[in-house]
Coordinates of C-alpha atoms and ligand atoms in Angstrom, one line a residue:
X1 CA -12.9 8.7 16.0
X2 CA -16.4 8.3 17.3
X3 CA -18.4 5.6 16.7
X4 CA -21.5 5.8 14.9
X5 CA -24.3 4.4 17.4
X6 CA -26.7 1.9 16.1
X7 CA -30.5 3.0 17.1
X8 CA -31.6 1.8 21.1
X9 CA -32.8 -1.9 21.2
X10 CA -30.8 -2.5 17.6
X11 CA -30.8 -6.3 17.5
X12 CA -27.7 -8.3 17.0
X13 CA -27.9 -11.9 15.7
X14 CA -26.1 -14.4 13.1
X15 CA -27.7 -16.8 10.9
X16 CA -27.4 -20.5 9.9
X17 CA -29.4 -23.1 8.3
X18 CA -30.0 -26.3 9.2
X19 CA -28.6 -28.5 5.7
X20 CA -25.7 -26.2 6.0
X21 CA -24.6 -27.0 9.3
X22 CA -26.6 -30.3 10.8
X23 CA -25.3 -33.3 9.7
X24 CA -26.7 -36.5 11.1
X25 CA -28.7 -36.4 8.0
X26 CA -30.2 -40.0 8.4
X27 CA -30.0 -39.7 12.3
X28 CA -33.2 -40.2 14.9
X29 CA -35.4 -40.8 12.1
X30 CA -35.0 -38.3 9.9
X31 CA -36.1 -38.7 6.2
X32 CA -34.7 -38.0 3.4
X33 CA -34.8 -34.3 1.7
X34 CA -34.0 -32.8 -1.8
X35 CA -30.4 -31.8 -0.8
X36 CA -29.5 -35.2 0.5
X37 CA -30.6 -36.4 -3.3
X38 CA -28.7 -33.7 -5.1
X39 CA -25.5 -33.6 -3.2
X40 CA -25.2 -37.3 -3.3
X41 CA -25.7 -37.6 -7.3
X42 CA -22.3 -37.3 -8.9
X43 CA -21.4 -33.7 -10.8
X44 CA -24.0 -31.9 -8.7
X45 CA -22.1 -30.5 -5.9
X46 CA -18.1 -29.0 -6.2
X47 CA -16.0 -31.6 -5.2
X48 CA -18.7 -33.9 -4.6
X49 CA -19.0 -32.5 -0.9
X50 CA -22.7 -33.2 0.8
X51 CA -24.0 -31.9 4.0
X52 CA -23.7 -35.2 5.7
X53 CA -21.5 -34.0 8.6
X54 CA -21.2 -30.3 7.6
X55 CA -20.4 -29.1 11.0
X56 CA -22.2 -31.5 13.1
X57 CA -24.0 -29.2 15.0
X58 CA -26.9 -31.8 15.6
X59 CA -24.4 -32.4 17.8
X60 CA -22.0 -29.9 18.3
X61 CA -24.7 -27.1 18.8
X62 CA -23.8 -26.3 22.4
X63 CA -20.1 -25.2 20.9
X64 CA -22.0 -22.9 18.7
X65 CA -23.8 -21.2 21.5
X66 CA -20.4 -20.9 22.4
X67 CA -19.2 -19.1 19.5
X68 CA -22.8 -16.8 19.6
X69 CA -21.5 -15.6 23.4
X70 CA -18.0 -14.9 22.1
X71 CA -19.8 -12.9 19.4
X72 CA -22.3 -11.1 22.0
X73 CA -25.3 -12.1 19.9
X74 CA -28.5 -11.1 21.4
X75 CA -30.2 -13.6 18.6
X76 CA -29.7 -16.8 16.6
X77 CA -31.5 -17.2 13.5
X78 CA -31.2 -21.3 12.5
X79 CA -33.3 -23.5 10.3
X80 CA -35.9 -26.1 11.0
X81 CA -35.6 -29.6 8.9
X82 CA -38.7 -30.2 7.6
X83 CA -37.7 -33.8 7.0
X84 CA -36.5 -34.5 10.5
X85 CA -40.0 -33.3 12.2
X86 CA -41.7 -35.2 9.2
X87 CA -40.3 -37.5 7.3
X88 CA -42.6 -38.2 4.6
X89 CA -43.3 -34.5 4.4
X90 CA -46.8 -35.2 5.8
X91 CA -48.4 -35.0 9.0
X92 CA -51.7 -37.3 10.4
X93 CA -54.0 -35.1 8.1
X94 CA -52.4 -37.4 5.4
X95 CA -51.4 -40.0 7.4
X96 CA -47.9 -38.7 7.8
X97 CA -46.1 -38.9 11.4
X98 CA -44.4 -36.8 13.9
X99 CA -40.8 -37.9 14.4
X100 CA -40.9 -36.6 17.8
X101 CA -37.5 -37.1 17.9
X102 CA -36.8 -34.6 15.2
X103 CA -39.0 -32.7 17.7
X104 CA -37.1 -32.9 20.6
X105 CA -33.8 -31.6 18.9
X106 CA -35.1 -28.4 18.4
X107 CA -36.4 -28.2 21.7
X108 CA -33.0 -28.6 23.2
X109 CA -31.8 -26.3 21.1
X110 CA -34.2 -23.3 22.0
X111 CA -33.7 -24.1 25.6
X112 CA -30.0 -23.8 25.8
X113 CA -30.6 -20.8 23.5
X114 CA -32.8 -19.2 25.8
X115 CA -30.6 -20.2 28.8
X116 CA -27.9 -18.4 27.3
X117 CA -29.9 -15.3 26.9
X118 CA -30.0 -15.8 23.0
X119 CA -33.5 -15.4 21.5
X120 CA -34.5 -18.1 18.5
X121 CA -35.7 -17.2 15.4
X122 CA -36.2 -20.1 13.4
X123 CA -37.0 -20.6 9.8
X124 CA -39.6 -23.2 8.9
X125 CA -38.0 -23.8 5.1
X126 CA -34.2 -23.4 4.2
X127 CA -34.6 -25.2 0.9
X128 CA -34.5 -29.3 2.3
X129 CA -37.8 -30.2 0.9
X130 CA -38.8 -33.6 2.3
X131 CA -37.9 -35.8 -0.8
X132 CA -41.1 -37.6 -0.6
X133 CA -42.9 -34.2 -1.8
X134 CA -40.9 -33.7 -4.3
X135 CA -41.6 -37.2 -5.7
X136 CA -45.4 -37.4 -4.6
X137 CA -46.4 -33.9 -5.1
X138 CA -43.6 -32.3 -7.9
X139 CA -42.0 -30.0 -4.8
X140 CA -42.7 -26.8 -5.2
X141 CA -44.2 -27.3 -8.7
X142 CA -47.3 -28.8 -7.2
X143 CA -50.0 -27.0 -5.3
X144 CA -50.7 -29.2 -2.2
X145 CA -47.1 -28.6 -0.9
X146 CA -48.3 -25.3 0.0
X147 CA -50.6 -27.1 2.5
X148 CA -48.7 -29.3 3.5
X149 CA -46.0 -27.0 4.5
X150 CA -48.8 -25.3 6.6
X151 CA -49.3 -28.5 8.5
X152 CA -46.0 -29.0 9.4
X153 CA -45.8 -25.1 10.0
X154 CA -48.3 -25.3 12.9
X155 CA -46.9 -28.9 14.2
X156 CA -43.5 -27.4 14.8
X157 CA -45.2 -23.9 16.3
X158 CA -47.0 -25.6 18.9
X159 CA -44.1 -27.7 20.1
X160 CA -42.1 -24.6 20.6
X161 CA -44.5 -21.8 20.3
X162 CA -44.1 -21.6 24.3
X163 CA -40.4 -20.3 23.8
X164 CA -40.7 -19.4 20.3
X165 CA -42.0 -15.9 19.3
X166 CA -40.7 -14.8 16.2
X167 CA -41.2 -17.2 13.3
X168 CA -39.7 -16.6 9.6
X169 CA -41.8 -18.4 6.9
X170 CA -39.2 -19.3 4.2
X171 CA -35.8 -18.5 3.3
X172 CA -35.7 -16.9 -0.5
X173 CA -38.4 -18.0 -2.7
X174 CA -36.8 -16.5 -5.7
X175 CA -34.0 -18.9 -4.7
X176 CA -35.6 -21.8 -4.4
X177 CA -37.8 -21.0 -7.7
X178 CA -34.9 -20.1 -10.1
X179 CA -31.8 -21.8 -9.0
X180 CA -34.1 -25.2 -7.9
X181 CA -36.5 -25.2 -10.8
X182 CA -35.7 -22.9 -13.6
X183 CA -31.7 -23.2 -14.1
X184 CA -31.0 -26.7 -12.0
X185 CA -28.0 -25.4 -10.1
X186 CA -29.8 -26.1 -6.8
X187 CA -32.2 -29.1 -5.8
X188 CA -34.2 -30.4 -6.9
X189 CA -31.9 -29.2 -10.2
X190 CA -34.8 -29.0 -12.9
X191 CA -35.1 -26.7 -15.5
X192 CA -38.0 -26.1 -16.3
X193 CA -39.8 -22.3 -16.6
X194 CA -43.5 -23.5 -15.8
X195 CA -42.2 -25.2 -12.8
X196 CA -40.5 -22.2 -11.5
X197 CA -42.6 -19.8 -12.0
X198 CA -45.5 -22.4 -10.1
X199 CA -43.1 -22.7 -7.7
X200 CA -42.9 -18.9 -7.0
X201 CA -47.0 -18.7 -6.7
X202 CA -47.0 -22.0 -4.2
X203 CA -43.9 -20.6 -2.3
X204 CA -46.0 -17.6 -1.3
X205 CA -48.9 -19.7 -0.7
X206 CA -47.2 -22.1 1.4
X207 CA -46.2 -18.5 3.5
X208 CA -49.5 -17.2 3.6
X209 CA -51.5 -20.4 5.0
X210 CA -48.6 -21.0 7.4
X211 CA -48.4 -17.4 9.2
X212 CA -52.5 -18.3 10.2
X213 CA -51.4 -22.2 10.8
X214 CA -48.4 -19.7 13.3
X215 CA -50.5 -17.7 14.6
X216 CA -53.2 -20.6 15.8
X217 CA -51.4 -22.9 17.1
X218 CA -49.3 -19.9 19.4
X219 CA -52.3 -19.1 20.7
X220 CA -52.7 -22.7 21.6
X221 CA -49.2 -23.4 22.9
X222 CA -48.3 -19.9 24.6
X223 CA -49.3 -19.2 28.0
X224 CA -46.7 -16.1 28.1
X225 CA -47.6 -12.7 27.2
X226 CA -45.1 -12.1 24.2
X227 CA -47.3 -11.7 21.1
X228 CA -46.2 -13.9 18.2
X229 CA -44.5 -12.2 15.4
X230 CA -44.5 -13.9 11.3
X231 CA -42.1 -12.8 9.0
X232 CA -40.9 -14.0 5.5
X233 CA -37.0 -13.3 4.6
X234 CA -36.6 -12.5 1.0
X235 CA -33.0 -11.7 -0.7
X236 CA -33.9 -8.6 -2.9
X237 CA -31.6 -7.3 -5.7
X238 CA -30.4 -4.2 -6.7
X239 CA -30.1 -3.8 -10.7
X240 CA -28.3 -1.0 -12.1
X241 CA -28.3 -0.3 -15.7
X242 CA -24.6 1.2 -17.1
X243 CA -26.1 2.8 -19.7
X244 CA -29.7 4.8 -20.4
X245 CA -30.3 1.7 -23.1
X246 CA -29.9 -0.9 -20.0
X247 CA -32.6 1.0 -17.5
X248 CA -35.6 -1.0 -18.6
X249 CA -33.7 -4.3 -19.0
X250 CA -32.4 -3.1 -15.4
X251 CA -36.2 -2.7 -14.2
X252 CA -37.5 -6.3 -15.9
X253 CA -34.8 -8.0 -13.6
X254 CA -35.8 -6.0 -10.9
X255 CA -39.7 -6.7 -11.2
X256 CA -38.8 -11.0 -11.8
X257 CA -36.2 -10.5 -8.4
X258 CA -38.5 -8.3 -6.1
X259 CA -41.6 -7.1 -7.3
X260 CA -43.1 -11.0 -7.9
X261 CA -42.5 -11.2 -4.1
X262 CA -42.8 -7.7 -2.9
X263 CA -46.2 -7.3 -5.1
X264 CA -48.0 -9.8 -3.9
X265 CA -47.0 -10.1 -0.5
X266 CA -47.7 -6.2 -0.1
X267 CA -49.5 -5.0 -2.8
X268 CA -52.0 -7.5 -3.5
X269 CA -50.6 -8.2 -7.3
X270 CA -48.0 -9.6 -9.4
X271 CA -46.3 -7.1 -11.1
X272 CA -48.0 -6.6 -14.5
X273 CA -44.7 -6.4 -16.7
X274 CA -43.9 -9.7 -16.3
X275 CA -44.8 -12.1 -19.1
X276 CA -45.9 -16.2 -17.8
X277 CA -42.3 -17.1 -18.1
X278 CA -41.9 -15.1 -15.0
X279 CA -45.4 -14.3 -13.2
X280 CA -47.5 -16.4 -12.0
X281 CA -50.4 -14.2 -12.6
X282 CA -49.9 -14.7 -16.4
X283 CA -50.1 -18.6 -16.2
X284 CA -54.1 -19.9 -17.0
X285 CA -55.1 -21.6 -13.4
X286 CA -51.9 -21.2 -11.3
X287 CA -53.5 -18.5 -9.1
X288 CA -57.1 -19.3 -7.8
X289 CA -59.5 -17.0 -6.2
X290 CA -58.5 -16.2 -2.7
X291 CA -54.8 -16.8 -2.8
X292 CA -53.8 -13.3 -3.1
X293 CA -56.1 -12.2 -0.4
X294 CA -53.8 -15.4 1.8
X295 CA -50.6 -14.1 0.6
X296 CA -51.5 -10.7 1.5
X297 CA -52.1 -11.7 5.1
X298 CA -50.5 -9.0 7.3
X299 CA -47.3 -9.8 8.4
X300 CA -45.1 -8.4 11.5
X301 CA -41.7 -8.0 9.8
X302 CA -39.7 -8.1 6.4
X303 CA -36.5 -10.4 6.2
X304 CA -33.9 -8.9 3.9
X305 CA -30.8 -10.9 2.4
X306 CA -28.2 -9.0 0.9
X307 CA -24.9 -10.0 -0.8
X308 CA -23.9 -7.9 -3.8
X309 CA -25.8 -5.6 -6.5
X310 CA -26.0 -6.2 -9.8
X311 CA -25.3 -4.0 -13.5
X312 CA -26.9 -4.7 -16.4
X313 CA -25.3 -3.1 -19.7
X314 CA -26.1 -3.6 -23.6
X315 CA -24.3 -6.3 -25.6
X316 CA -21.6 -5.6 -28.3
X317 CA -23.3 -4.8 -31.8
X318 CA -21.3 -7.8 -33.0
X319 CA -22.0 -10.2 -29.9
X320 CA -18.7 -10.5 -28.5
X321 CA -18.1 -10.7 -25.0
X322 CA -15.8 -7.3 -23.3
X323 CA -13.9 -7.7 -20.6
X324 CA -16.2 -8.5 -17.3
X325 CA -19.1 -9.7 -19.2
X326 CA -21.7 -12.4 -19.1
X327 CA -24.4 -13.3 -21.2
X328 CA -27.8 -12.2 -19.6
X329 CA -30.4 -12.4 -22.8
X330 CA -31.8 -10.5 -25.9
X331 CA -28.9 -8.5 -26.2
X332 CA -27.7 -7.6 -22.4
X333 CA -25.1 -8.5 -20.5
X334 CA -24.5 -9.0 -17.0
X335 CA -21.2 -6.7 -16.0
X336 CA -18.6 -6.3 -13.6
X337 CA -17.7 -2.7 -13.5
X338 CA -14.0 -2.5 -13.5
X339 CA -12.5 -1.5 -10.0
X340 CA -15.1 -3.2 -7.2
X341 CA -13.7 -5.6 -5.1
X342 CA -15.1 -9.1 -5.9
X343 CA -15.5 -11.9 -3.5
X344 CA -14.2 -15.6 -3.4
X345 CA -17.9 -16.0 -4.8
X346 CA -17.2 -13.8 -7.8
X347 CA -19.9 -11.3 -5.7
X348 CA -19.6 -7.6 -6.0
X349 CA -18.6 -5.6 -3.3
X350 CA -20.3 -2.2 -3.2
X351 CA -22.1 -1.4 0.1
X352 CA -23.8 1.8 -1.6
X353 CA -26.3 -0.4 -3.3
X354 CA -27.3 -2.0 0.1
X355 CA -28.2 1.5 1.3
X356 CA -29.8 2.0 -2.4
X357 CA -31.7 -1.5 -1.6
X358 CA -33.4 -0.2 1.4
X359 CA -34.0 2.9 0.7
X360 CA -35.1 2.5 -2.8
X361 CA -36.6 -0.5 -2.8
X362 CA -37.4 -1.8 0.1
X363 CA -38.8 1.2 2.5
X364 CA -41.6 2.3 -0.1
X365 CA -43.4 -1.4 0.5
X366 CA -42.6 -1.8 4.1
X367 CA -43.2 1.8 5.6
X368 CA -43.9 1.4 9.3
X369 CA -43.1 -2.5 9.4
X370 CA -40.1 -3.6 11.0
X371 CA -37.4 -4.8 9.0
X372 CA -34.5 -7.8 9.6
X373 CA -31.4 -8.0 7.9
X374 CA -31.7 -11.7 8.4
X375 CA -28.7 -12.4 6.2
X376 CA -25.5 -10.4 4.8
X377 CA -22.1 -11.5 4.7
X378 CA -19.2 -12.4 2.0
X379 CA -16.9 -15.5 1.4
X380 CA -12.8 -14.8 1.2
X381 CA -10.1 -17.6 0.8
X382 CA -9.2 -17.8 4.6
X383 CA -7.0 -19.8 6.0
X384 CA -5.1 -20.3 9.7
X385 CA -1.7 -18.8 10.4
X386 CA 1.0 -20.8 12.5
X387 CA -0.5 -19.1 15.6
X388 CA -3.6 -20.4 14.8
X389 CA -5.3 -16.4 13.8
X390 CA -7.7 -16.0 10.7
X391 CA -6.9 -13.0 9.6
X392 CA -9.4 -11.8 7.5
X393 CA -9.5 -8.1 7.0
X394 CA -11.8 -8.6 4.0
X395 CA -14.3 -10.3 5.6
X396 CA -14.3 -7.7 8.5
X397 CA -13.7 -4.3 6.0
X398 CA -17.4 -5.9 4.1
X399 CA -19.0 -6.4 7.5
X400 CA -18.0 -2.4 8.5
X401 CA -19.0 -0.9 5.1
X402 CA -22.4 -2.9 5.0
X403 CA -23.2 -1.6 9.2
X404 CA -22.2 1.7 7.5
X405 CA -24.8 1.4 5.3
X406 CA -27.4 0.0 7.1
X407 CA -27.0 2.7 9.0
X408 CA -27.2 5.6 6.3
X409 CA -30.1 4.0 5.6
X410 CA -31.7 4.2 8.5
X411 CA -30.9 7.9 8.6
X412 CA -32.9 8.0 5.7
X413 CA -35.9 6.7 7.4
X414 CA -35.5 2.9 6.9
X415 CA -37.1 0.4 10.0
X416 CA -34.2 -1.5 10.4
X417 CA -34.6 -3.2 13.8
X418 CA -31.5 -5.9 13.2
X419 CA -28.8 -7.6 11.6
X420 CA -27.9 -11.2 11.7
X421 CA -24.5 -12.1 9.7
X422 CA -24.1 -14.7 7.3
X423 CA -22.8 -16.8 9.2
X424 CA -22.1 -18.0 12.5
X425 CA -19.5 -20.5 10.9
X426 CA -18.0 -21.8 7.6
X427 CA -20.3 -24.4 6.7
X428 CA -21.8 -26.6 3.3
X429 CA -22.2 -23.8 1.2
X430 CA -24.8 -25.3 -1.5
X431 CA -23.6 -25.8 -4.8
X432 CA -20.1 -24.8 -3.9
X433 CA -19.4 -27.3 -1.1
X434 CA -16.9 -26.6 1.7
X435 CA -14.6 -24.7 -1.0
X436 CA -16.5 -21.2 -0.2
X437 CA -16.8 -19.8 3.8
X438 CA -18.8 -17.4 4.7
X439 CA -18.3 -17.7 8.9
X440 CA -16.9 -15.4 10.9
X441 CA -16.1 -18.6 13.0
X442 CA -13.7 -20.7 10.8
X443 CA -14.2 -24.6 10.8
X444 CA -11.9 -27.4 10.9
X445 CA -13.7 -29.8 9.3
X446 CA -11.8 -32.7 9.7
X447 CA -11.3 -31.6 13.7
X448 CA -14.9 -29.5 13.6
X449 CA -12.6 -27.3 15.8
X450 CA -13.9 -24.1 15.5
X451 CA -12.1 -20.5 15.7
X452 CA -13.5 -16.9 15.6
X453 CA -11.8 -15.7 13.0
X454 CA -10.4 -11.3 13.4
X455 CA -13.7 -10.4 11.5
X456 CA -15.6 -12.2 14.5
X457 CA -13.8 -10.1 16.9
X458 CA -14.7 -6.9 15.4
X459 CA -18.5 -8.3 15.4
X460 CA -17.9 -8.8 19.0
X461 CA -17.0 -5.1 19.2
X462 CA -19.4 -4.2 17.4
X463 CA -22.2 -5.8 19.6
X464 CA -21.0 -4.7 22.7
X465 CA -21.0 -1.2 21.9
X466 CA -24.4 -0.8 19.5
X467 CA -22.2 1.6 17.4
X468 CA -19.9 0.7 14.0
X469 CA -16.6 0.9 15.6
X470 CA -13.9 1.9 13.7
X471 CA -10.6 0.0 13.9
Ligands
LIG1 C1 -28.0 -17.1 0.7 O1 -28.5 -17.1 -0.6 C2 -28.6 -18.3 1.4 O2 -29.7 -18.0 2.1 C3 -27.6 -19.0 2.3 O3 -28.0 -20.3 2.6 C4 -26.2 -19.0 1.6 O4 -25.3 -19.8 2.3 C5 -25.8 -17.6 1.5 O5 -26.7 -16.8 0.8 C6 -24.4 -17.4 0.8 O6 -24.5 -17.9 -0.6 O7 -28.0 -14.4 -10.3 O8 -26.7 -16.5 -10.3 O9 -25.5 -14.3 -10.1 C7 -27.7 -16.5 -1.6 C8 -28.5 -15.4 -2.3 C9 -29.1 -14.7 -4.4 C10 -26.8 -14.7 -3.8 C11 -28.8 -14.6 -5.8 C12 -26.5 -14.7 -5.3 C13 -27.2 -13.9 -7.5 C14 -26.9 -15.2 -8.1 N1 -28.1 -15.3 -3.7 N2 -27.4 -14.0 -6.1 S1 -26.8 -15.1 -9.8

């Protein structure tokens, strides 16, 4: 069968994030953040688990690198702790400091990156908030954490802005809004509507002040040629309605999941369906004059997540719950169509809707601009044979079907430059602990031994040859 080639200069990569993986969490300095808080208070995280160790790649980083050759990964996109380059959250502006070594990890990091021929993309904020902004400003819910967040964006740029040239903003703002601030599952776990939906406006502020705080202090740092490029990743949701009746519930989620990112950040509004529990633009003195105009700053590409879709159908007249049903609100229900695989997350499996997401969703906003699948990947129950093989054909049948579709949608004009999987390796998986992996490395975690697992192989294949080959 012939293999369906991937465009010329397609880039490969796989993703990680630093609370996830790090460890050393009170190591050279580094202060304390929102996820060392939450995962150490009791009933917060399954199992009690905390990224304390994880997999100890403040350490263990160069047997990652390791791992990324195996794989044939042209890039590596990883997290930046906030908290280990500033410990109060602050730089000298409020007299914060530099914990240059916090610093100085990173730096080794990019280098034996770059001498393995791996190109860095790092993300400036994968949810661990310094825990002295949360308690000095409110987090997210507070307006001068935008600026400070530009601070420390332009501190870490200039350090590495001589080997650094593609920067992502932050990880997920819908994310950190909703699950952090509106339904407490994630740190700082409040919930509490006018905080999320403040968090959402200063999330995008925070992004739009840091790509100019980027951009200066490259200029500063780089003597090479390679232009600087800002992006922000964003993990964008496909609603489909099971019924005519659903379609409008279908769109509202929609709008609340993409469009109060996607509007501003392109379009120069919030989306005007959206009542204050959900835009900011609704809320009396959350947006000032100027801010769009900042969010709206022009941008070199889009980061997309993208796990599973989602279906939306109309309540039972008599409230009752039918079989693959969850409460959404005002008479809706979230659904589970019968007959779609579902993942060790309780996640969908329909690749069809990642195609829908670019296509339909995505392309319209972007056009021209380049787009990153910075993170898209699934978590199955694996587990190592006596021969020491993780066989996990799941894992490696999602990873086909979602290449497939990237690629159908790029046949149907989507920019897709790239794809990074989620993730390198099995690692602290939020909420859920160590009890859900999402590598195509497995981990050990007593041992940290780590194993590419048969869906890692097939990546491998898959990089080497540019093309989805078929098994
Ligand atoms: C990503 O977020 C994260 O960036 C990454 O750190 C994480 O490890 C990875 O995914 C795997 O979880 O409305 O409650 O049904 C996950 C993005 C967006 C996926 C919301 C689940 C629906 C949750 N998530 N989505 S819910």
């Amino acid at each position: 069968m012939n293999a369906r080639q991937f465009p010329d200069g397609f880039l490969w990569g796989a993703a990680t994030a630093a609370y996830q993986i790090e460890g050393a969490w009170q190591e050279d300095g580094k202060g304390p953040s929102i996820w060392d808080t939450f995962s150490h208070t009791p009933g917060k995280v399954h199992h009690g688990d905390t990224g304390d160790v994880a997999t100890d790649s403040y350490h263990l980083y160069p047997q990652d690198i390791e791992v990324m050759r195996r794989l044939g990964v042209q890039a590596y996109r990883f997290s930046v702790s906030w908290p280990r380059i500033l410990p109060t959250g602050r730089g000298s502006s409020a007299s914060g400091e530099v914990n240059v070594k916090g610093l100085d990890y990173y730096g080794r990091l990019v280098d034996a990156l770059l001498d393995a021929g791996i190109t860095p993309v790092p993300t400036l904020y994968h949810w661990d908030l310094p825990q002295a902004l949360q308690d000095e400003l409110g987090g997210w819910a507070g307006r001068d954490t935008a600026a400070a967040f530009a601070e420390y964006a332009g501190i870490v740029a200039e350090a590495l802005g001589d080997r650094v040239h593609r920067w992502i903003t932050l990880n997920e703002p819908w994310v950190v809004s909703n699950v952090g601030y509106r339904w407490e599952r994630h740190a700082p776990g409040h919930a509490d509507a006018a905080e999320a939906v403040a968090a959402n406006h200063h999330l995008l502020l925070a992004h739009g002040l840091a790509v100019s705080a980027i951009r200066a202090a490259s200029r500063w740092s780089s003597a090479s040629s390679v232009p600087v490029e800002v992006g922000i990743t964003l993990n964008l949701a496909v609603h489909r309605p099971t019924s005519p009746e659903a379609a409008d519930m279908a769109a509202e989620l929609e709008a609340r999941h993409n469009g109060v990112y996607l509007g501003p950040l392109f379009a120069g509004a919030y989306p005007e369906r959206l009542t204050a529990q959900w835009s900011p633009a609704k809320v009396p003195g959350l947006v000032h004059d100027g801010d769009l105009e900042v969010i709206g700053a022009p941008i070199d590409f889009l980061g997309v997540n993208y796990y599973h879709p989602g279906y939306v159908g109309v309540a039972a007249a008599d409230g009752q719950l039918r079989a693959g049903e969850r409460p959404l609100e005002a008479g809706f229900v979230d659904v589970q169509p019968e007959g779609l695989p579902i993942t060790a997350m309780n996640w969908l499996v329909e690749p069809t809707s990642f195609r829908e997401l670019l296509v339909r969703v995505v392309t319209p906003v972007t056009g021209d601009l380049p787009v990153y699948i910075t993170e898209n990947g699934s978590s199955w129950y694996d587990y190592v044979t006596q021969d020491g093989r993780v066989e996990d054909y799941e894992r490696l049948g999602y990873l086909h079907d979602h290449l497939g579709a990237v690629l159908d949608a790029i046949a149907d004009g989507a920019n897709v430059r790239g794809y990074f999987a989620w993730s390198l390796l099995d690692n602290f998986e939020w909420a859920e602990g160590y009890a859900k992996r999402f590598g195509l490395t497995f981990v050990e975690f007593g041992t940290q031994q780590r194993i590419l697992k048969r869906s890692g192989e097939y990546y491998a294949q898959v990089t080497a040859a540019n093309a989805l080959v078929e098994q």
